Tab-separated table of C-alpha atoms in Angstrom:
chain	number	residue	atom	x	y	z
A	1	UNK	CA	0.836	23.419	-17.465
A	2	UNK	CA	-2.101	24.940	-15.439
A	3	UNK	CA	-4.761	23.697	-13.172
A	4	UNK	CA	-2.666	21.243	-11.263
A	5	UNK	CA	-4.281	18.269	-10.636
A	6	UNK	CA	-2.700	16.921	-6.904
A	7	UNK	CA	-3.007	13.553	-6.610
A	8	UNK	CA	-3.029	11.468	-3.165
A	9	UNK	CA	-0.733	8.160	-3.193
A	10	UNK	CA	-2.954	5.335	-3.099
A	11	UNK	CA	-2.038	1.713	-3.116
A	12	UNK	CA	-4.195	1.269	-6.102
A	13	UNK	CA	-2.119	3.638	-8.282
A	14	UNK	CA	1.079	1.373	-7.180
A	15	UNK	CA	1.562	-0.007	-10.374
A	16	UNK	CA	0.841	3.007	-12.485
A	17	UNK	CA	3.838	4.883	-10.348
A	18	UNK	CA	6.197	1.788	-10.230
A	19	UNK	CA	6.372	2.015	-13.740
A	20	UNK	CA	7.441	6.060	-13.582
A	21	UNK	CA	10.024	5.210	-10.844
A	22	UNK	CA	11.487	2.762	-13.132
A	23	UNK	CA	12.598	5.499	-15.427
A	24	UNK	CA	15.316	6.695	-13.973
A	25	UNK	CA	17.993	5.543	-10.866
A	26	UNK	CA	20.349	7.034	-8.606
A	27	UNK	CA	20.757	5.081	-6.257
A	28	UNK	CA	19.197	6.546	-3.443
A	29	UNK	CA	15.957	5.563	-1.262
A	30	UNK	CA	13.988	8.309	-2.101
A	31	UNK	CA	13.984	7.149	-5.822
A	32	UNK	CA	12.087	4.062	-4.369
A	33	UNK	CA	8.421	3.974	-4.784
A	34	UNK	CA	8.951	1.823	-1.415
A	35	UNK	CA	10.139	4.647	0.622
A	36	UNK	CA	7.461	7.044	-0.399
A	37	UNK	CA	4.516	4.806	0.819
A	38	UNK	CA	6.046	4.393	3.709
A	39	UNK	CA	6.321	8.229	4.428
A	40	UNK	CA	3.442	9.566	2.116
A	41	UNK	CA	1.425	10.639	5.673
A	42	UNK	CA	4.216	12.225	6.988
A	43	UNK	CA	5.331	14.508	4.296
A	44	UNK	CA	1.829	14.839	3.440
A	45	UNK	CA	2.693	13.787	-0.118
A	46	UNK	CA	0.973	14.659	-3.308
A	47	UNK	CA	2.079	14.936	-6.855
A	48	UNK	CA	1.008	16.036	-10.277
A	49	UNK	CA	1.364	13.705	-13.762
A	50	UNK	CA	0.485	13.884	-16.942
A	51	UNK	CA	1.469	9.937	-17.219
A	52	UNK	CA	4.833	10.432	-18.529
A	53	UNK	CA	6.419	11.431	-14.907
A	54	UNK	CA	5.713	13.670	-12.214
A	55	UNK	CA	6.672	16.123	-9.728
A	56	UNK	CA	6.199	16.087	-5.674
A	57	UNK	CA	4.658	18.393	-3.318
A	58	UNK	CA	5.467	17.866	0.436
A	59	UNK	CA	4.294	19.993	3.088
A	60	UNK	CA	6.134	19.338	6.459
A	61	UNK	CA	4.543	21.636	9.265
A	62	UNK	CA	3.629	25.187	7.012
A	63	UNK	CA	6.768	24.508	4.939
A	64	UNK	CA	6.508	23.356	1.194
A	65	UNK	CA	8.660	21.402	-0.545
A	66	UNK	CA	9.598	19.030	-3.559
A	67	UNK	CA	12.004	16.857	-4.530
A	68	UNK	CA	13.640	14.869	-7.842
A	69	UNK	CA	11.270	14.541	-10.114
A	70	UNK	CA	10.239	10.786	-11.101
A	71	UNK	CA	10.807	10.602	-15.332
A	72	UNK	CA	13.203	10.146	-17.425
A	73	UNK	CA	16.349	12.070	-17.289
A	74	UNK	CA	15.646	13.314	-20.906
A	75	UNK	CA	12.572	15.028	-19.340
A	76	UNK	CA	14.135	16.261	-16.129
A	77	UNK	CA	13.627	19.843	-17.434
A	78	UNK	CA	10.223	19.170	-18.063
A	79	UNK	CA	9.096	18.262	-15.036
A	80	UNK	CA	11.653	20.661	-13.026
A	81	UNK	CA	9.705	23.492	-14.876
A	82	UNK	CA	6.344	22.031	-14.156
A	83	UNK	CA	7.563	22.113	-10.285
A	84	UNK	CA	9.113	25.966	-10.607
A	85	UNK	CA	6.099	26.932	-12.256
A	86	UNK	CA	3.681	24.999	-9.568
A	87	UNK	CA	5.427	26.983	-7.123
A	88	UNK	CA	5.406	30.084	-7.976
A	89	UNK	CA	1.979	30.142	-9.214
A	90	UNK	CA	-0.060	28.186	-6.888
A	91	UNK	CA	1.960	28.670	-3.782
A	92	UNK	CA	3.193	31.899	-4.539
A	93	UNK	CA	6.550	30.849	-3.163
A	94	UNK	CA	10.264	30.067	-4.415
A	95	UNK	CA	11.326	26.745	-5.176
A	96	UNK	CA	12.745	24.770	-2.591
A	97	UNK	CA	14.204	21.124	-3.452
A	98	UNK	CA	15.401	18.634	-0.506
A	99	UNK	CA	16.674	15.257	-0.831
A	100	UNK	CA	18.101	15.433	-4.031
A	101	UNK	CA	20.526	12.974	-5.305
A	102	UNK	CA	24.167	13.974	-7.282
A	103	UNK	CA	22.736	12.945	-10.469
A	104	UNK	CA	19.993	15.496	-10.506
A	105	UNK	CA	22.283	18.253	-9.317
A	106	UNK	CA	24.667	17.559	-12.329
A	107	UNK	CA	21.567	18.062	-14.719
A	108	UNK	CA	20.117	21.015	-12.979
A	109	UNK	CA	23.546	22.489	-13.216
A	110	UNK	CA	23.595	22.012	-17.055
A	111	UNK	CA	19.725	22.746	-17.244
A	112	UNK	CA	20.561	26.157	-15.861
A	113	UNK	CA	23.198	26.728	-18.141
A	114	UNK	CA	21.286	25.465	-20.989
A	115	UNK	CA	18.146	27.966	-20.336
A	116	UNK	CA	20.765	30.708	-19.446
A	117	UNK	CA	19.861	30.989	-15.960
A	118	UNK	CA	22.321	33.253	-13.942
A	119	UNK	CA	24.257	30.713	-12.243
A	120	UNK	CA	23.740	31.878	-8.722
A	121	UNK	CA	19.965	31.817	-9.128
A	122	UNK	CA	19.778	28.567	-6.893
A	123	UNK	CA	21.884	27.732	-3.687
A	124	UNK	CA	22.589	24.212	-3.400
A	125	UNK	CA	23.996	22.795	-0.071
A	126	UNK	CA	24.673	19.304	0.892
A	127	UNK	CA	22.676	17.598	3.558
A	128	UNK	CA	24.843	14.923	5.448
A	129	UNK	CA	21.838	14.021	7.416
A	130	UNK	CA	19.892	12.632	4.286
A	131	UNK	CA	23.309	10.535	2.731
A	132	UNK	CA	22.523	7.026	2.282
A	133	UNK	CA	24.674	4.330	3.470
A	134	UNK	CA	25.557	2.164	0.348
A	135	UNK	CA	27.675	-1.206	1.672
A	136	UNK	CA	29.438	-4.200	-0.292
A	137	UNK	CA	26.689	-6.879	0.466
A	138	UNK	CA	29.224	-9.815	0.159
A	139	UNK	CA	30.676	-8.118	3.459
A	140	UNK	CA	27.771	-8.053	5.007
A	141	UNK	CA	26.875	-11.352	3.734
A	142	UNK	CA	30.239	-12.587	5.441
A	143	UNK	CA	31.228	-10.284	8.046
A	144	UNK	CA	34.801	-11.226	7.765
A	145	UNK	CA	37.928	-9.780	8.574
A	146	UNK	CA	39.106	-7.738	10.698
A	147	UNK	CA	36.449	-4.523	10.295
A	148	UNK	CA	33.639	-6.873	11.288
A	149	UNK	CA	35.177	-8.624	14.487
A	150	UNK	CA	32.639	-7.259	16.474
A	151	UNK	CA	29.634	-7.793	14.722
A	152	UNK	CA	30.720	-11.271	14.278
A	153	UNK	CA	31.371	-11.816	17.909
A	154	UNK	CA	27.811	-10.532	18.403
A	155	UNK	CA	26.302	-13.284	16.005
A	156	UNK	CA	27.707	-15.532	17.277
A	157	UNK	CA	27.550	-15.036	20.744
A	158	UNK	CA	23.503	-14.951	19.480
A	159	UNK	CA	23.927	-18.975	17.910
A	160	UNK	CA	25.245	-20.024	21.414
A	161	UNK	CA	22.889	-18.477	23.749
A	162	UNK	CA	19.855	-19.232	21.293
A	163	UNK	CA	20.776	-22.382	19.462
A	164	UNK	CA	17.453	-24.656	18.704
A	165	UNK	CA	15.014	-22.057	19.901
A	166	UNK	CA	15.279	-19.621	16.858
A	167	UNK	CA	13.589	-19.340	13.846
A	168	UNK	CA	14.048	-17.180	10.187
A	169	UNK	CA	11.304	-17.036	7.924
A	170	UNK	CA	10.278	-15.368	5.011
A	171	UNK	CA	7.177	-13.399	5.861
A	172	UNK	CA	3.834	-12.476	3.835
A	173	UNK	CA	0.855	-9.994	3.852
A	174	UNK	CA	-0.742	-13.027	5.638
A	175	UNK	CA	1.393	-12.117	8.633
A	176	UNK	CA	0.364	-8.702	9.016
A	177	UNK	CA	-1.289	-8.938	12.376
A	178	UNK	CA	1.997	-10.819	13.700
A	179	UNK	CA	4.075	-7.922	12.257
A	180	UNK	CA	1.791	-5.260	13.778
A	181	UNK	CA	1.944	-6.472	17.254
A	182	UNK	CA	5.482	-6.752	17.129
A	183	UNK	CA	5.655	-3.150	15.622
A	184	UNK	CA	3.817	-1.875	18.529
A	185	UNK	CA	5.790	-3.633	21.669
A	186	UNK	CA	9.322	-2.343	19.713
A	187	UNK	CA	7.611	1.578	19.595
A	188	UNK	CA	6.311	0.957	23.382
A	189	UNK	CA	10.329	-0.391	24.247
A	190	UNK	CA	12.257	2.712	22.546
A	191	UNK	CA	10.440	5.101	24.719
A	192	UNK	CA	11.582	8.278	22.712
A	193	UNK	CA	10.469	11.581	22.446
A	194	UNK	CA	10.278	12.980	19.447
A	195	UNK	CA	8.044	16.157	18.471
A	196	UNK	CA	7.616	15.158	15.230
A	197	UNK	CA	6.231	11.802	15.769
A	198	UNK	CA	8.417	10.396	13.091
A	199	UNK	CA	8.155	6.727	14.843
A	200	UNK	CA	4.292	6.685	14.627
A	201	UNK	CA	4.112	7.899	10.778
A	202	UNK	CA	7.030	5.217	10.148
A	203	UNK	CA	4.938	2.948	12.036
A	204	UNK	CA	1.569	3.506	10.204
A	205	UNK	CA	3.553	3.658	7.044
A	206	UNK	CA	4.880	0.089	6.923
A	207	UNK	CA	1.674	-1.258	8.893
A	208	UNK	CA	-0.578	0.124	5.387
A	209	UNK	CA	2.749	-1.367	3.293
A	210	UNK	CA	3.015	-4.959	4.963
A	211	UNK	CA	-0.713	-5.404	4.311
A	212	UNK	CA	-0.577	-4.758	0.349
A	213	UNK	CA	3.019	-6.273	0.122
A	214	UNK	CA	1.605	-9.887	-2.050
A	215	UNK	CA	1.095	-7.177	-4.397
A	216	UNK	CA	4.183	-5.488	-4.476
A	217	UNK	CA	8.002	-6.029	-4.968
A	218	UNK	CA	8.738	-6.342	-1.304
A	219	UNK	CA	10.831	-8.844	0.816
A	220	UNK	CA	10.340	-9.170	3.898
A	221	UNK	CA	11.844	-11.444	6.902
A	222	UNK	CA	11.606	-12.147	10.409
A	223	UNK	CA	13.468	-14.056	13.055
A	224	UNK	CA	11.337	-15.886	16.171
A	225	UNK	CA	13.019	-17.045	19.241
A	226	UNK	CA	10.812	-19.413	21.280
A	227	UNK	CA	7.967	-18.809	18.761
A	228	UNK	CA	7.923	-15.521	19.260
A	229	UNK	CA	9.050	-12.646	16.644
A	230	UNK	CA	11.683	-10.828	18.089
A	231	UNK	CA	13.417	-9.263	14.698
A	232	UNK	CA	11.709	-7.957	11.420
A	233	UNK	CA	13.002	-6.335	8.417
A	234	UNK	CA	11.846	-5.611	4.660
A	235	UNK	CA	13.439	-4.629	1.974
A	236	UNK	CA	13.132	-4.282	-1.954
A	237	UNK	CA	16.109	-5.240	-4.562
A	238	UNK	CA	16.707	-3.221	-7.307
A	239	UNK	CA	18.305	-5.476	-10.371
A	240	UNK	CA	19.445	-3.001	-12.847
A	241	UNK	CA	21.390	-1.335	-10.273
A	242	UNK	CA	22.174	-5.197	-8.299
A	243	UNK	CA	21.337	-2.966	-4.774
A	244	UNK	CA	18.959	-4.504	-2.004
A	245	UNK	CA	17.442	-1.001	-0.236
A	246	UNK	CA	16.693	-1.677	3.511
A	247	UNK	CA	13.558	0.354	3.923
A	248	UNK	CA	13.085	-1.394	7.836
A	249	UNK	CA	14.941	-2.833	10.469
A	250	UNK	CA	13.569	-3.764	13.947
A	251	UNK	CA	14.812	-6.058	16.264
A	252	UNK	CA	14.946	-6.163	19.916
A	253	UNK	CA	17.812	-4.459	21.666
A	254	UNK	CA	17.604	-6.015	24.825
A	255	UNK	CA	19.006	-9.440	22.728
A	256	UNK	CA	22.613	-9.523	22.237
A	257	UNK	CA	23.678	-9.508	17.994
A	258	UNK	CA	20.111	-10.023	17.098
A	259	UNK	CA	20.414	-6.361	14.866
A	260	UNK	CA	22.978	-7.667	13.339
A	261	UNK	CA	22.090	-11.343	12.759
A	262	UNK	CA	18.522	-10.238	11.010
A	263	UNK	CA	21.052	-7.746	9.007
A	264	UNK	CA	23.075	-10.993	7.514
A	265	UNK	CA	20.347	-13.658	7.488
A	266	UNK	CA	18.315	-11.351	5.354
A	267	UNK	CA	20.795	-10.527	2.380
A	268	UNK	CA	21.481	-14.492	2.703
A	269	UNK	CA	17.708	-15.650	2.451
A	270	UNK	CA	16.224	-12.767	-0.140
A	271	UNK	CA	19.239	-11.035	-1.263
A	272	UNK	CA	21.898	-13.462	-1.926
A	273	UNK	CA	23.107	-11.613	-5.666
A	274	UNK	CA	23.033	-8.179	-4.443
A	275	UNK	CA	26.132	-6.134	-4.782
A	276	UNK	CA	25.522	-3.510	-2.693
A	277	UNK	CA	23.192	-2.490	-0.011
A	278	UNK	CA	21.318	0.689	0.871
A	279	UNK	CA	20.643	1.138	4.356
A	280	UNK	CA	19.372	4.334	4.062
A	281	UNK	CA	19.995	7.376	5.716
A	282	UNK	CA	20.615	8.397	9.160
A	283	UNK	CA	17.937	11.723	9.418
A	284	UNK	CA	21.051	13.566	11.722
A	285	UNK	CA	20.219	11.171	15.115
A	286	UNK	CA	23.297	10.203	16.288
A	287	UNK	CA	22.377	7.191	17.295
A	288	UNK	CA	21.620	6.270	14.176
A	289	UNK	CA	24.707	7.669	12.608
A	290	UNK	CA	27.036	5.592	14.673
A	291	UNK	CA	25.216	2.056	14.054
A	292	UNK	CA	25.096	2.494	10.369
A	293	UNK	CA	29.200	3.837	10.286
A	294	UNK	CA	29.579	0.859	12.362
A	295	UNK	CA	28.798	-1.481	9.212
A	296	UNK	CA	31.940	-0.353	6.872
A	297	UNK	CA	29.758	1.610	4.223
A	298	UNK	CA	31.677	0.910	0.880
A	299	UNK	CA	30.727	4.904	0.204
A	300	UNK	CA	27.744	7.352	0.567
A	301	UNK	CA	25.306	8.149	-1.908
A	302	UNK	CA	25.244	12.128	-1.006
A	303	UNK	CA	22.421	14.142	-1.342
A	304	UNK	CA	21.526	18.257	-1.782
A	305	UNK	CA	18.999	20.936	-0.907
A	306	UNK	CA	18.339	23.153	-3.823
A	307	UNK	CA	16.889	27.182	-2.761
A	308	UNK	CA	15.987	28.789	-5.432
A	309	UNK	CA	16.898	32.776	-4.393
């Protein structure tokens, strides 16, 4: 294929690409058309179809990039040569891959062999900041035993202090101004620096998401105290593979086991058949790391960066 044709997400494509991401799994967020919206601005994402699947191009500073390929895993090779060939023609560059999941790795291990590739034409190298926290949702439904103590001490140290002044509710794209507000005073509280401005593309990214979300397979959920939203998280629930991915979480820190209370009274309200739950990844913060280790995951759904040399 010549003359790629780079598209821009748009929300009016949504359905058009929900129906390529439904071609394949793997149990990772970034095979979530959810995820991709949310970050499209940041990674500057485009990509290139001929209807059947497609490939991504991601520029992050001057540095290009793709990832797995959306399509069915009998066209992996396909679209993995449509990406090779993208890159070495049009950016004059070597392939580079980030992000991608185990499954992909096993086929572009036998696609190499297949094509009779030298083997070490491509390093591959794990990326533990990008693993995705997959948990038994039942044990986060519960938070029983003896490995949730704490967070159960939390919630319910959040019933006594805020008995008969909280609310949950299930929240639409009618509540997008509510949502936004909130959005903004939680940026304004974590005071962070961060050079690349990851909070404001997140931010802009789920502000664009929560207004088209009557349109899309999104749940989403808030908790009020004294009328006022304090928590809010969304999330989508995949049922072939009976996961509920956790795209965002945001609650504020300054109440005690409200994190973890919006964590449980969401997979109760929305999620209540899931099996497992992806809470995504931790992007190296440690921060980060240590909240999500601090739920138990059941395993991690590891992902790899692919060089071609």
């Amino acid at each position: 294929m010549s003359n790629y044709e780079l598209k821009e997400m748009k929300y009016e494509d949504y359905w058009e690409l929900r129906a390529l991401f439904s071609l394949r799994y793997a149990q990772t967020c970034e095979n979530i058309i959810t995820n991709s919206y949310i970050w499209k601005d940041y990674y500057k994402a485009r990509y290139v179809t001929d209807g059947k699947g497609l490939f991504w191009i991601y520029r992050l500073q001057d540095e290009y990039f793709t990832a797995s390929p959306v399509c069915a895993d009998k066209d992996v090779k396909k679209y993995f040569e449509m990406a090779q060939d993208y890159f070495h023609t049009e950016r004059k560059c070597k392939l580079v891959m980030y992000t991608v999941d185990e499954k992909l790795i096993r086929q572009l291990e036998l696609l190499i062999r297949q094509l009779d590739l030298p083997q070490d034409r491509y390093t591959v190298e794990e990326d533990r900041r990008y693993f995705d926290y997959v948990y038994d949702a039942d044990a986060l439904r519960r938070l029983a035993g003896k490995k949730y103590h704490k967070k159960k001490n939390h919630v319910n140290a959040f019933y006594k202090e805020y008995e008969g002044r909280y609310e949950c509710r299930v929240m639409m794209a009618e509540d997008a101004d509510i949502i936004s507000e909130y959005l903004d005073k939680w940026h304004a509280m974590r005071n962070i620096e961060d050079e690349y401005h990851r909070d404001d593309y997140e931010l802009k990214g789920i502000k664009e998401l929560i207004r088209h979300s009557n349109d899309m397979n999104l749940d989403m959920f808030g908790v009020f105290i004294d009328g006022k939203l304090e928590a809010f998280t969304l999330g989508t629930y995949l049922k072939r593979e009976e996961t509920a991915y956790i795209h965002v979480e945001k609650a504020n820190p300054e109440i005690r086991g409200l994190y973890p209370f919006i964590n449980q009274q969401f997979l109760i309200h929305c999620f209540p058949t899931a099996k497992w739950v992806n809470r995504e990844d931790d992007m190296g913060l440690e921060g980060l790391r240590k909240a999500k280790m601090s739920y138990n995951p059941a395993f991690m759904a590891k992902k790899y960066n692919v060089y071609e040399k």
